[in-house]
mmCIF file of C-alpha atoms in Angstrom:
data_model
loop_
_atom_site.group_PDB
_atom_site.id
_atom_site.type_symbol
_atom_site.label_atom_id
_atom_site.label_comp_id
_atom_site.label_asym_id
_atom_site.label_seq_id
_atom_site.Cartn_x
_atom_site.Cartn_y
_atom_site.Cartn_z
ATOM 1 C CA MET A 885 -35.312 15.759 -77.133
ATOM 2 C CA LYS A 886 -32.112 13.171 -78.022
ATOM 3 C CA VAL A 887 -29.610 16.575 -78.229
ATOM 4 C CA ILE A 888 -30.238 16.567 -75.604
ATOM 5 C CA LYS A 889 -29.183 12.956 -74.147
ATOM 6 C CA ILE A 890 -26.037 13.619 -76.243
ATOM 7 C CA ILE A 891 -25.309 17.000 -74.238
ATOM 8 C CA ALA A 892 -26.258 14.841 -70.999
ATOM 9 C CA LEU A 893 -24.065 12.233 -72.015
ATOM 10 C CA VAL A 894 -21.306 13.641 -73.347
ATOM 11 C CA LEU A 895 -21.192 15.499 -70.030
ATOM 12 C CA LEU A 896 -21.817 12.717 -67.749
ATOM 13 C CA VAL A 897 -18.323 10.482 -70.028
ATOM 14 C CA ALA A 898 -16.812 14.570 -68.915
ATOM 15 C CA PHE A 899 -17.230 14.106 -65.439
ATOM 16 C CA ILE A 900 -16.151 10.512 -65.024
ATOM 17 C CA GLY A 901 -12.970 10.794 -67.262
ATOM 18 C CA ILE A 902 -11.975 13.677 -65.085
ATOM 19 C CA GLN A 903 -12.076 11.193 -62.166
ATOM 20 C CA PHE A 904 -9.707 9.574 -63.126
ATOM 21 C CA ILE A 905 -6.323 12.737 -63.742
ATOM 22 C CA PRO A 906 -4.451 12.657 -60.545
ATOM 23 C CA THR A 907 -3.729 14.895 -57.952
ATOM 24 C CA ASP A 908 -1.197 16.223 -55.229
ATOM 25 C CA ARG A 909 -2.884 15.762 -51.268
ATOM 26 C CA ASN A 910 -2.224 17.629 -48.767
ATOM 27 C CA GLN A 911 -1.270 14.877 -46.298
ATOM 28 C CA SER A 912 1.556 13.604 -43.751
ATOM 29 C CA SER A 913 0.954 11.855 -40.800
ATOM 30 C CA VAL A 914 4.271 13.598 -39.611
ATOM 31 C CA VAL A 915 4.903 15.549 -36.702
ATOM 32 C CA LEU A 916 7.402 18.072 -37.492
ATOM 33 C CA ASP A 917 9.857 19.384 -34.820
ATOM 34 C CA THR A 918 8.649 22.972 -35.624
ATOM 35 C CA ASP A 919 4.672 22.609 -35.759
ATOM 36 C CA PHE A 920 2.778 25.318 -33.825
ATOM 37 C CA MET A 921 1.325 22.878 -31.360
ATOM 38 C CA VAL A 922 5.353 20.827 -30.598
ATOM 39 C CA VAL A 923 7.201 24.626 -29.565
ATOM 40 C CA ASN A 924 4.017 26.705 -28.000
ATOM 41 C CA ASN A 925 3.096 25.013 -25.100
ATOM 42 C CA VAL A 926 -0.957 25.877 -26.381
ATOM 43 C CA PRO A 927 -3.598 24.840 -23.692
ATOM 44 C CA ALA A 928 -5.522 21.710 -24.810
ATOM 45 C CA SER A 929 -9.050 23.953 -26.228
ATOM 46 C CA ILE A 930 -7.211 26.246 -28.195
ATOM 47 C CA GLU A 931 -4.760 23.392 -30.446
ATOM 48 C CA ASN A 932 -8.348 21.752 -30.342
ATOM 49 C CA LYS A 933 -9.305 25.063 -31.564
ATOM 50 C CA ILE A 934 -6.930 26.123 -33.908
ATOM 51 C CA GLN A 935 -6.997 21.775 -35.876
ATOM 52 C CA VAL A 936 -10.459 22.418 -36.521
ATOM 53 C CA SER A 937 -10.609 25.482 -37.610
ATOM 54 C CA CYS A 938 -6.704 26.473 -39.195
ATOM 55 C CA TYR A 939 -5.096 23.057 -40.076
ATOM 56 C CA ASP A 940 -6.873 21.951 -43.278
ATOM 57 C CA CYS A 941 -5.347 24.882 -45.096
ATOM 58 C CA HIS A 942 -2.566 25.885 -42.879
ATOM 59 C CA SER A 943 -0.352 23.195 -42.683
ATOM 60 C CA ASN A 944 1.149 19.655 -44.182
ATOM 61 C CA ASN A 945 -1.955 17.594 -43.315
ATOM 62 C CA THR A 946 -5.557 17.833 -44.782
ATOM 63 C CA ALA A 947 -8.516 15.753 -42.958
ATOM 64 C CA TYR A 948 -10.281 15.463 -46.102
ATOM 65 C CA PRO A 949 -14.653 15.680 -46.098
ATOM 66 C CA TRP A 950 -15.295 13.067 -49.012
ATOM 67 C CA TYR A 951 -16.507 15.012 -51.927
ATOM 68 C CA ASN A 952 -13.431 16.510 -51.880
ATOM 69 C CA LYS A 953 -12.399 13.942 -53.450
ATOM 70 C CA ILE A 954 -14.968 14.258 -56.222
ATOM 71 C CA GLN A 955 -13.379 16.951 -59.710
ATOM 72 C CA PRO A 956 -13.530 19.364 -59.915
ATOM 73 C CA VAL A 957 -13.782 20.152 -56.295
ATOM 74 C CA ALA A 958 -10.295 18.345 -55.343
ATOM 75 C CA TRP A 959 -8.704 20.886 -57.955
ATOM 76 C CA PHE A 960 -10.874 23.625 -56.352
ATOM 77 C CA LEU A 961 -9.696 23.033 -52.556
ATOM 78 C CA GLY A 962 -5.942 22.453 -53.505
ATOM 79 C CA ASP A 963 -5.431 25.485 -54.182
ATOM 80 C CA HIS A 964 -6.722 26.974 -51.725
ATOM 81 C CA ILE A 965 -4.757 24.656 -49.523
ATOM 82 C CA LYS A 966 -1.287 25.530 -51.747
ATOM 83 C CA GLU A 967 -1.919 29.503 -51.420
ATOM 84 C CA GLY A 968 -3.549 28.495 -47.687
ATOM 85 C CA LYS A 969 0.064 26.782 -46.995
ATOM 86 C CA ALA A 970 2.584 29.923 -48.642
ATOM 87 C CA GLU A 971 0.961 32.516 -46.650
ATOM 88 C CA LEU A 972 1.173 30.896 -42.557
ATOM 89 C CA ASN A 973 2.224 26.762 -42.120
ATOM 90 C CA PHE A 974 1.576 25.744 -38.339
ATOM 91 C CA ASN A 975 3.211 22.544 -38.859
ATOM 92 C CA GLU A 976 6.882 24.400 -39.871
ATOM 93 C CA TRP A 977 6.139 27.315 -37.324
ATOM 94 C CA ASP A 978 9.443 27.846 -35.782
ATOM 95 C CA GLU A 979 11.297 27.407 -39.491
ATOM 96 C CA TYR A 980 10.080 31.224 -39.362
ATOM 97 C CA SER A 981 12.818 34.390 -37.627
ATOM 98 C CA ASP A 982 11.316 36.481 -34.352
ATOM 99 C CA ARG A 983 10.178 38.692 -36.246
ATOM 100 C CA ARG A 984 8.361 35.750 -38.517
ATOM 101 C CA LYS A 985 6.788 34.864 -35.953
ATOM 102 C CA ASN A 986 5.743 38.430 -34.637
ATOM 103 C CA SER A 987 4.519 39.483 -38.621
ATOM 104 C CA LYS A 988 2.783 36.498 -38.961
ATOM 105 C CA LEU A 989 1.061 36.339 -34.935
ATOM 106 C CA ARG A 990 -0.502 39.846 -35.922
ATOM 107 C CA SER A 991 -2.484 38.527 -38.953
ATOM 108 C CA ILE A 992 -3.958 35.975 -37.443
ATOM 109 C CA ILE A 993 -5.073 38.108 -35.379
ATOM 110 C CA SER A 994 -6.407 40.453 -37.099
ATOM 111 C CA GLN A 995 -8.278 38.278 -39.432
ATOM 112 C CA ILE A 996 -9.340 36.339 -36.917
ATOM 113 C CA GLU A 997 -10.308 39.021 -35.655
ATOM 114 C CA ASP A 998 -12.584 40.426 -38.335
ATOM 115 C CA ASP A 999 -13.686 37.515 -38.395
ATOM 116 C CA GLU A 1000 -11.554 37.722 -42.560
ATOM 117 C CA MET A 1001 -10.387 33.857 -40.933
ATOM 118 C CA PRO A 1002 -11.520 30.768 -41.523
ATOM 119 C CA LEU A 1003 -13.060 31.775 -44.637
ATOM 120 C CA ASP A 1004 -16.713 31.593 -45.115
ATOM 121 C CA SER A 1005 -16.399 29.652 -48.308
ATOM 122 C CA TYR A 1006 -14.994 27.398 -45.691
ATOM 123 C CA THR A 1007 -16.719 27.176 -42.766
ATOM 124 C CA ILE A 1008 -20.549 26.873 -44.464
ATOM 125 C CA ILE A 1009 -19.542 22.960 -44.958
ATOM 126 C CA HIS A 1010 -17.425 22.725 -41.801
ATOM 127 C CA ALA A 1011 -19.458 24.222 -39.322
ATOM 128 C CA ASP A 1012 -17.342 23.567 -36.238
ATOM 129 C CA ALA A 1013 -15.157 25.449 -37.663
ATOM 130 C CA LYS A 1014 -16.247 28.384 -37.193
ATOM 131 C CA PHE A 1015 -15.475 30.913 -33.958
ATOM 132 C CA SER A 1016 -17.553 31.044 -31.653
ATOM 133 C CA GLU A 1017 -17.259 34.939 -30.005
ATOM 134 C CA ASP A 1018 -16.261 33.641 -26.402
ATOM 135 C CA GLU A 1019 -13.598 31.465 -28.639
ATOM 136 C CA LYS A 1020 -12.471 34.546 -30.840
ATOM 137 C CA SER A 1021 -11.467 36.957 -27.583
ATOM 138 C CA GLU A 1022 -9.772 33.425 -26.244
ATOM 139 C CA ILE A 1023 -7.962 32.477 -29.355
ATOM 140 C CA ILE A 1024 -7.135 36.122 -29.693
ATOM 141 C CA GLU A 1025 -5.929 37.191 -26.253
ATOM 142 C CA TYR A 1026 -3.101 33.984 -27.015
ATOM 143 C CA MET A 1027 -1.365 34.828 -29.666
ATOM 144 C CA ALA A 1028 -1.293 37.932 -28.467
ATOM 145 C CA GLN A 1029 0.563 36.899 -24.738
ATOM 146 C CA LEU A 1030 2.532 34.440 -27.436
ATOM 147 C CA LYS A 1031 3.057 37.675 -29.191
ATOM 148 C CA ASN A 1032 4.417 40.005 -26.617
ATOM 149 C CA SER A 1033 6.403 37.367 -25.402
ATOM 150 C CA LEU A 1034 9.202 36.667 -28.396
ATOM 151 C CA MET P 532 -28.229 9.890 -89.958
ATOM 152 C CA LYS P 533 -28.172 7.782 -86.877
ATOM 153 C CA LYS P 534 -24.875 6.926 -87.480
ATOM 154 C CA ALA P 535 -23.598 10.494 -87.963
ATOM 155 C CA ARG P 536 -24.974 11.579 -84.631
ATOM 156 C CA THR P 537 -23.053 8.844 -83.239
ATOM 157 C CA THR P 538 -19.791 10.135 -84.499
ATOM 158 C CA MET P 539 -20.725 13.890 -83.186
ATOM 159 C CA GLY P 540 -21.223 13.170 -79.524
ATOM 160 C CA ALA P 541 -18.213 10.554 -79.687
ATOM 161 C CA LEU P 542 -15.992 14.216 -80.923
ATOM 162 C CA ILE P 543 -17.649 15.942 -78.648
ATOM 163 C CA MET P 544 -16.860 13.768 -76.271
ATOM 164 C CA THR P 545 -13.646 13.319 -76.801
ATOM 165 C CA LEU P 546 -13.714 17.554 -77.048
ATOM 166 C CA VAL P 547 -14.628 18.049 -74.031
ATOM 167 C CA THR P 548 -12.340 15.707 -71.838
ATOM 168 C CA ILE P 549 -9.443 17.357 -74.055
ATOM 169 C CA THR P 550 -10.361 20.831 -72.944
ATOM 170 C CA ALA P 551 -10.077 19.763 -69.063
ATOM 171 C CA ILE P 552 -7.300 17.600 -69.739
ATOM 172 C CA SER P 553 -5.764 21.116 -71.107
ATOM 173 C CA CYS P 554 -7.504 23.393 -68.603
ATOM 174 C CA LYS P 555 -5.191 21.387 -65.264
ATOM 175 C CA ASP P 556 -1.953 21.463 -67.560
ATOM 176 C CA ALA P 557 -2.559 24.916 -68.062
ATOM 177 C CA ASN P 558 -2.441 26.423 -64.378
ATOM 178 C CA GLN P 559 -0.276 22.948 -63.770
ATOM 179 C CA ASP P 560 2.026 25.919 -66.420
ATOM 180 C CA ASN P 561 0.959 28.868 -63.806
ATOM 181 C CA GLY P 562 2.448 26.841 -60.996
ATOM 182 C CA ALA P 563 5.523 26.529 -62.754
ATOM 183 C CA ALA P 564 5.887 29.631 -64.780
ATOM 184 C CA GLU P 565 5.749 31.023 -61.226
ATOM 185 C CA PRO P 566 9.310 30.419 -60.214
ATOM 186 C CA MET P 567 10.880 29.925 -63.568
ATOM 187 C CA SER P 568 10.299 33.880 -63.268
ATOM 188 C CA ASN P 569 11.639 34.314 -59.884
ATOM 189 C CA GLU P 570 14.368 32.878 -61.441
ATOM 190 C CA MET P 571 15.244 35.172 -63.664
ATOM 191 C CA TYR P 572 14.598 38.220 -62.002
ATOM 192 C CA GLN P 573 17.478 36.368 -59.688
ATOM 193 C CA GLU P 574 18.715 36.579 -62.517
ATOM 194 C CA ASP P 575 18.221 40.405 -63.392
ATOM 195 C CA GLY P 576 18.775 40.573 -59.333
ATOM 196 C CA THR P 577 22.128 39.893 -59.425
ATOM 197 C CA LYS P 578 22.836 42.044 -61.771
ATOM 198 C CA ASN P 579 22.106 44.780 -61.060
ATOM 199 C CA ALA P 580 23.561 44.307 -57.244
ATOM 200 C CA ASP P 581 26.477 43.834 -59.614
ATOM 201 C CA SER P 582 26.634 46.948 -60.445
ATOM 202 C CA GLU P 583 25.508 48.769 -57.488
ATOM 203 C CA ARG P 584 27.552 46.765 -55.585
ATOM 204 C CA LEU P 585 30.187 48.392 -57.623
ATOM 205 C CA MET P 586 27.377 51.660 -57.689
ATOM 206 C CA ALA P 587 28.129 51.900 -53.297
ATOM 207 C CA ASN P 588 32.553 50.866 -53.905
ATOM 208 C CA ASP P 589 31.921 54.947 -54.723
ATOM 209 C CA SER P 590 29.627 56.300 -52.887
ATOM 210 C CA GLY P 591 28.966 53.880 -49.629
ATOM 211 C CA ASN P 592 24.699 52.670 -49.377
ATOM 212 C CA THR P 593 22.728 53.642 -52.701
ATOM 213 C CA ALA P 594 22.601 49.365 -52.400
ATOM 214 C CA SER P 595 18.927 50.375 -50.781
ATOM 215 C CA ASP P 596 18.274 52.842 -52.222
ATOM 216 C CA ALA P 597 16.213 51.330 -54.965
ATOM 217 C CA ILE P 598 14.059 49.979 -51.541
ATOM 218 C CA ILE P 599 13.295 53.286 -49.833
ATOM 219 C CA ASP P 600 12.081 55.096 -52.783
ATOM 220 C CA ASN P 601 9.651 52.426 -53.741
ATOM 221 C CA TYR P 602 8.625 52.492 -49.951
ATOM 222 C CA LEU P 603 8.173 56.306 -50.379
ATOM 223 C CA LYS P 604 5.863 55.588 -53.289
ATOM 224 C CA ILE P 605 4.052 54.022 -51.091
ATOM 225 C CA LYS P 606 3.496 56.308 -48.114
ATOM 226 C CA ASN P 607 2.676 59.222 -50.300
ATOM 227 C CA ALA P 608 0.014 56.710 -52.307
ATOM 228 C CA LEU P 609 -0.545 55.894 -47.783
ATOM 229 C CA VAL P 610 -0.872 59.086 -47.669
ATOM 230 C CA ALA P 611 -2.341 60.608 -50.823
ATOM 231 C CA ASP P 612 -5.304 57.226 -49.719
ATOM 232 C CA ASN P 613 -4.291 56.406 -53.259
ATOM 233 C CA GLN P 614 -4.661 52.308 -53.228
ATOM 234 C CA GLU P 615 -3.269 51.428 -56.679
ATOM 235 C CA GLU P 616 -0.413 53.481 -56.372
ATOM 236 C CA ALA P 617 0.402 52.572 -53.017
ATOM 237 C CA ALA P 618 -0.355 48.364 -54.640
ATOM 238 C CA LYS P 619 2.589 49.272 -57.876
ATOM 239 C CA ALA P 620 4.908 51.594 -55.277
ATOM 240 C CA GLY P 621 4.335 46.988 -53.811
ATOM 241 C CA GLY P 622 4.937 45.166 -57.291
ATOM 242 C CA MET P 623 8.104 47.362 -57.632
ATOM 243 C CA LEU P 624 9.627 46.852 -53.920
ATOM 244 C CA VAL P 625 9.156 43.164 -53.818
ATOM 245 C CA ALA P 626 11.349 42.974 -56.445
ATOM 246 C CA ASN P 627 13.835 45.784 -54.703
ATOM 247 C CA PHE P 628 13.979 43.126 -52.387
ATOM 248 C CA ASP P 629 14.957 40.789 -54.554
ATOM 249 C CA ASP P 630 17.920 42.510 -55.654
ATOM 250 C CA PHE P 631 19.721 43.462 -52.716
ATOM 251 C CA ASP P 632 22.463 42.152 -52.108
ATOM 252 C CA THR P 633 24.289 41.251 -48.859
ATOM 253 C CA SER P 634 27.571 40.158 -48.614
ATOM 254 C CA GLY P 635 28.988 43.219 -48.235
ATOM 255 C CA TYR P 636 27.695 43.547 -44.636
ATOM 256 C CA SER P 637 28.960 41.263 -41.433
ATOM 257 C CA SER P 638 27.303 36.995 -40.731
ATOM 258 C CA GLU P 639 25.288 37.919 -38.294
ATOM 259 C CA GLU P 640 24.518 41.310 -40.123
ATOM 260 C CA GLN P 641 23.514 39.062 -43.250
ATOM 261 C CA GLN P 642 21.469 37.226 -40.921
ATOM 262 C CA GLU P 643 19.455 40.063 -39.389
ATOM 263 C CA LEU P 644 19.363 41.301 -43.087
ATOM 264 C CA LYS P 645 17.900 37.723 -44.415
ATOM 265 C CA ASP P 646 15.414 38.438 -41.941
ATOM 266 C CA ILE P 647 14.010 40.750 -42.136
ATOM 267 C CA ILE P 648 13.812 40.868 -46.031
ATOM 268 C CA GLU P 649 12.457 37.756 -45.970
ATOM 269 C CA ASP P 650 9.302 39.798 -43.677
ATOM 270 C CA ALA P 651 9.631 43.449 -45.510
ATOM 271 C CA LYS P 652 9.227 41.175 -48.889
ATOM 272 C CA GLU P 653 5.748 39.342 -48.091
ATOM 273 C CA HIS P 654 5.015 42.982 -46.173
ATOM 274 C CA ALA P 655 5.073 43.859 -49.798
ATOM 275 C CA GLU P 656 4.212 41.547 -51.274
ATOM 276 C CA HIS P 657 0.791 42.311 -50.065
ATOM 277 C CA ILE P 658 1.202 46.334 -50.203
ATOM 278 C CA SER P 659 0.857 45.237 -53.976
ATOM 279 C CA GLU P 660 -2.558 43.379 -53.675
ATOM 280 C CA SER P 661 -5.083 43.880 -50.629
ATOM 281 C CA PRO P 662 -7.345 46.515 -50.216
ATOM 282 C CA MET P 663 -6.170 50.004 -48.816
ATOM 283 C CA GLU P 664 -6.669 49.320 -44.982
ATOM 284 C CA HIS P 665 -4.307 46.329 -45.812
ATOM 285 C CA GLN P 666 -1.921 47.391 -47.217
ATOM 286 C CA ARG P 667 -1.762 50.165 -43.997
ATOM 287 C CA GLU P 668 -1.403 47.587 -41.486
ATOM 288 C CA HIS P 669 1.046 45.865 -43.750
ATOM 289 C CA PHE P 670 2.752 48.486 -44.423
ATOM 290 C CA GLY P 671 2.747 50.006 -40.515
ATOM 291 C CA ILE P 672 5.400 46.126 -40.258
ATOM 292 C CA LEU P 673 7.290 47.269 -43.613
ATOM 293 C CA SER P 674 7.691 50.595 -41.412
ATOM 294 C CA LYS P 675 9.709 48.238 -39.151
ATOM 295 C CA ASP P 676 11.438 46.178 -41.465
ATOM 296 C CA VAL P 677 12.609 49.351 -42.986
ATOM 297 C CA ILE P 678 13.771 51.762 -40.252
ATOM 298 C CA ASP P 679 15.793 47.537 -38.891
ATOM 299 C CA MET P 680 17.799 47.435 -42.089
ATOM 300 C CA ILE P 681 18.485 51.430 -42.771
ATOM 301 C CA ALA P 682 19.925 50.744 -39.355
ATOM 302 C CA ILE P 683 22.500 48.430 -40.507
ATOM 303 C CA THR P 684 22.119 49.018 -43.576
ATOM 304 C CA GLY P 685 22.714 53.099 -42.799
ATOM 305 C CA THR P 686 21.761 55.678 -46.222
ATOM 306 C CA ASP P 687 22.836 59.031 -48.170
ATOM 307 C CA LYS P 688 19.344 60.047 -47.983
ATOM 308 C CA LYS P 689 17.284 62.712 -45.378
ATOM 309 C CA LEU P 690 14.481 60.754 -44.063
ATOM 310 C CA TYR P 691 12.128 61.162 -41.111
ATOM 311 C CA GLN P 692 11.466 59.242 -38.487
ATOM 312 C CA ASP P 693 7.203 60.085 -37.635
ATOM 313 C CA PHE P 694 5.406 58.092 -34.784
ATOM 314 C CA CYS P 695 1.827 57.473 -34.644
ATOM 315 C CA PRO P 696 0.301 57.205 -32.297
ATOM 316 C CA MET P 697 -3.133 56.396 -32.724
ATOM 317 C CA TYR P 698 -2.517 53.245 -35.694
ATOM 318 C CA ASN P 699 -3.288 49.980 -34.399
ATOM 319 C CA ASP P 700 -5.468 50.377 -31.545
ATOM 320 C CA LYS P 701 -3.662 52.877 -30.169
ATOM 321 C CA LYS P 702 -0.106 50.965 -29.426
ATOM 322 C CA GLY P 703 0.925 52.711 -32.354
ATOM 323 C CA ALA P 704 2.996 52.593 -35.782
ATOM 324 C CA GLN P 705 6.056 54.471 -37.235
ATOM 325 C CA TRP P 706 7.290 55.243 -40.822
ATOM 326 C CA LEU P 707 10.143 57.406 -42.481
ATOM 327 C CA SER P 708 9.166 60.036 -44.837
ATOM 328 C CA SER P 709 11.668 62.892 -47.107
ATOM 329 C CA SER P 710 10.563 65.826 -45.621
ATOM 330 C CA GLU P 711 9.078 67.869 -41.808
ATOM 331 C CA GLU P 712 6.318 67.520 -42.225
ATOM 332 C CA ILE P 713 3.968 65.140 -40.838
ATOM 333 C CA LYS P 714 1.394 63.746 -43.321
ATOM 334 C CA ASN P 715 -0.149 60.779 -41.843
ATOM 335 C CA PRO P 716 -0.541 57.077 -44.181
ATOM 336 C CA TYR P 717 -2.263 55.299 -41.048
ATOM 337 C CA PHE P 718 -5.489 57.630 -41.698
ATOM 338 C CA GLY P 719 -4.897 58.848 -45.098
ATOM 339 C CA SER P 720 -7.764 62.703 -45.566
ATOM 340 C CA LYS P 721 -8.924 61.135 -42.292
ATOM 341 C CA MET P 722 -6.148 62.608 -39.969
ATOM 342 C CA MET P 723 -3.428 63.718 -42.418
ATOM 343 C CA ASN P 724 -1.866 65.514 -39.200
ATOM 344 C CA CYS P 725 -1.472 63.506 -36.726
ATOM 345 C CA GLY P 726 1.814 61.412 -35.710
ATOM 346 C CA GLU P 727 5.227 63.366 -34.666
ATOM 347 C CA VAL P 728 8.719 63.141 -35.989
ATOM 348 C CA GLN P 729 10.631 60.406 -33.652
ATOM 349 C CA LYS P 730 13.617 61.278 -35.083
ATOM 350 C CA GLN P 731 16.091 63.071 -38.169
ATOM 351 C CA ILE P 732 18.224 59.985 -39.786
ATOM 352 C CA ASN P 733 21.224 62.163 -41.841
#
């Protein structure tokens, strides 16, 4: 019994301990001139949907939920955000060459088409980030039109 | 006895905390190691590019040879439905693009080459780490990049520019091959002979 108590105590102390390790937070209130929404004339309904479903990991500003202030969840999500931004950062859209925009749009379309994005591990918590079939085709159509206009 | 237990407990606690902290450190180290290895590539790259430039003075466009070779390796692997080989060649192609030296071109060409390489490198990276259907998707855009690159750099190699009208929801996709016979990298064994030669390079 005593052993279990000690283990529980140790885990508790470790859990509290790791809360004090600082993490970089992906937060910025600056709207860059290069932002996808600023550069393109995006219809409001699509803008809102993309903000909610994509911007947490694909922009410089994450709307952090309360549980993301708790370690080790914050580390796990931090890695996801780092990877997501490296792949595609909507805030820096206009820094991409037309060639890369074309590539990015093609990937955006195919990933949404195949339900690979937004990630299941994300939508399981953020139910509002999930696309309905109608939203999917609306966004895909918009992205395809943007791709053709490049 | 009780004292011993408390000491033990304290020791374990310290150990766990240290482990947790050092895990985090290791993560940071990994993060920092990536750009460093890139830098090393660049160092190597400069050396390679130098020797390639010397060679280029002798015989023309050898600088893009390594890129075409590894591109064709990816193509052959996809024809053979071989995800692993395609991934391996994709990794090498990333390094080839890093090594490519654009300094001999006009500033307009340099800009164009920079755009192409930036894009192509990303597709090569994806090919090096993706399942086969994704590799094929990225290979489609990579092919466009390499074709556009050769239009600027030229090549000594004899190549065929092929086109498959079926791929990508019948939007079609191009690829390059060193032999005239059609062997389709987008469908592999499923539709080996789909496609046609669009033009011959050299």
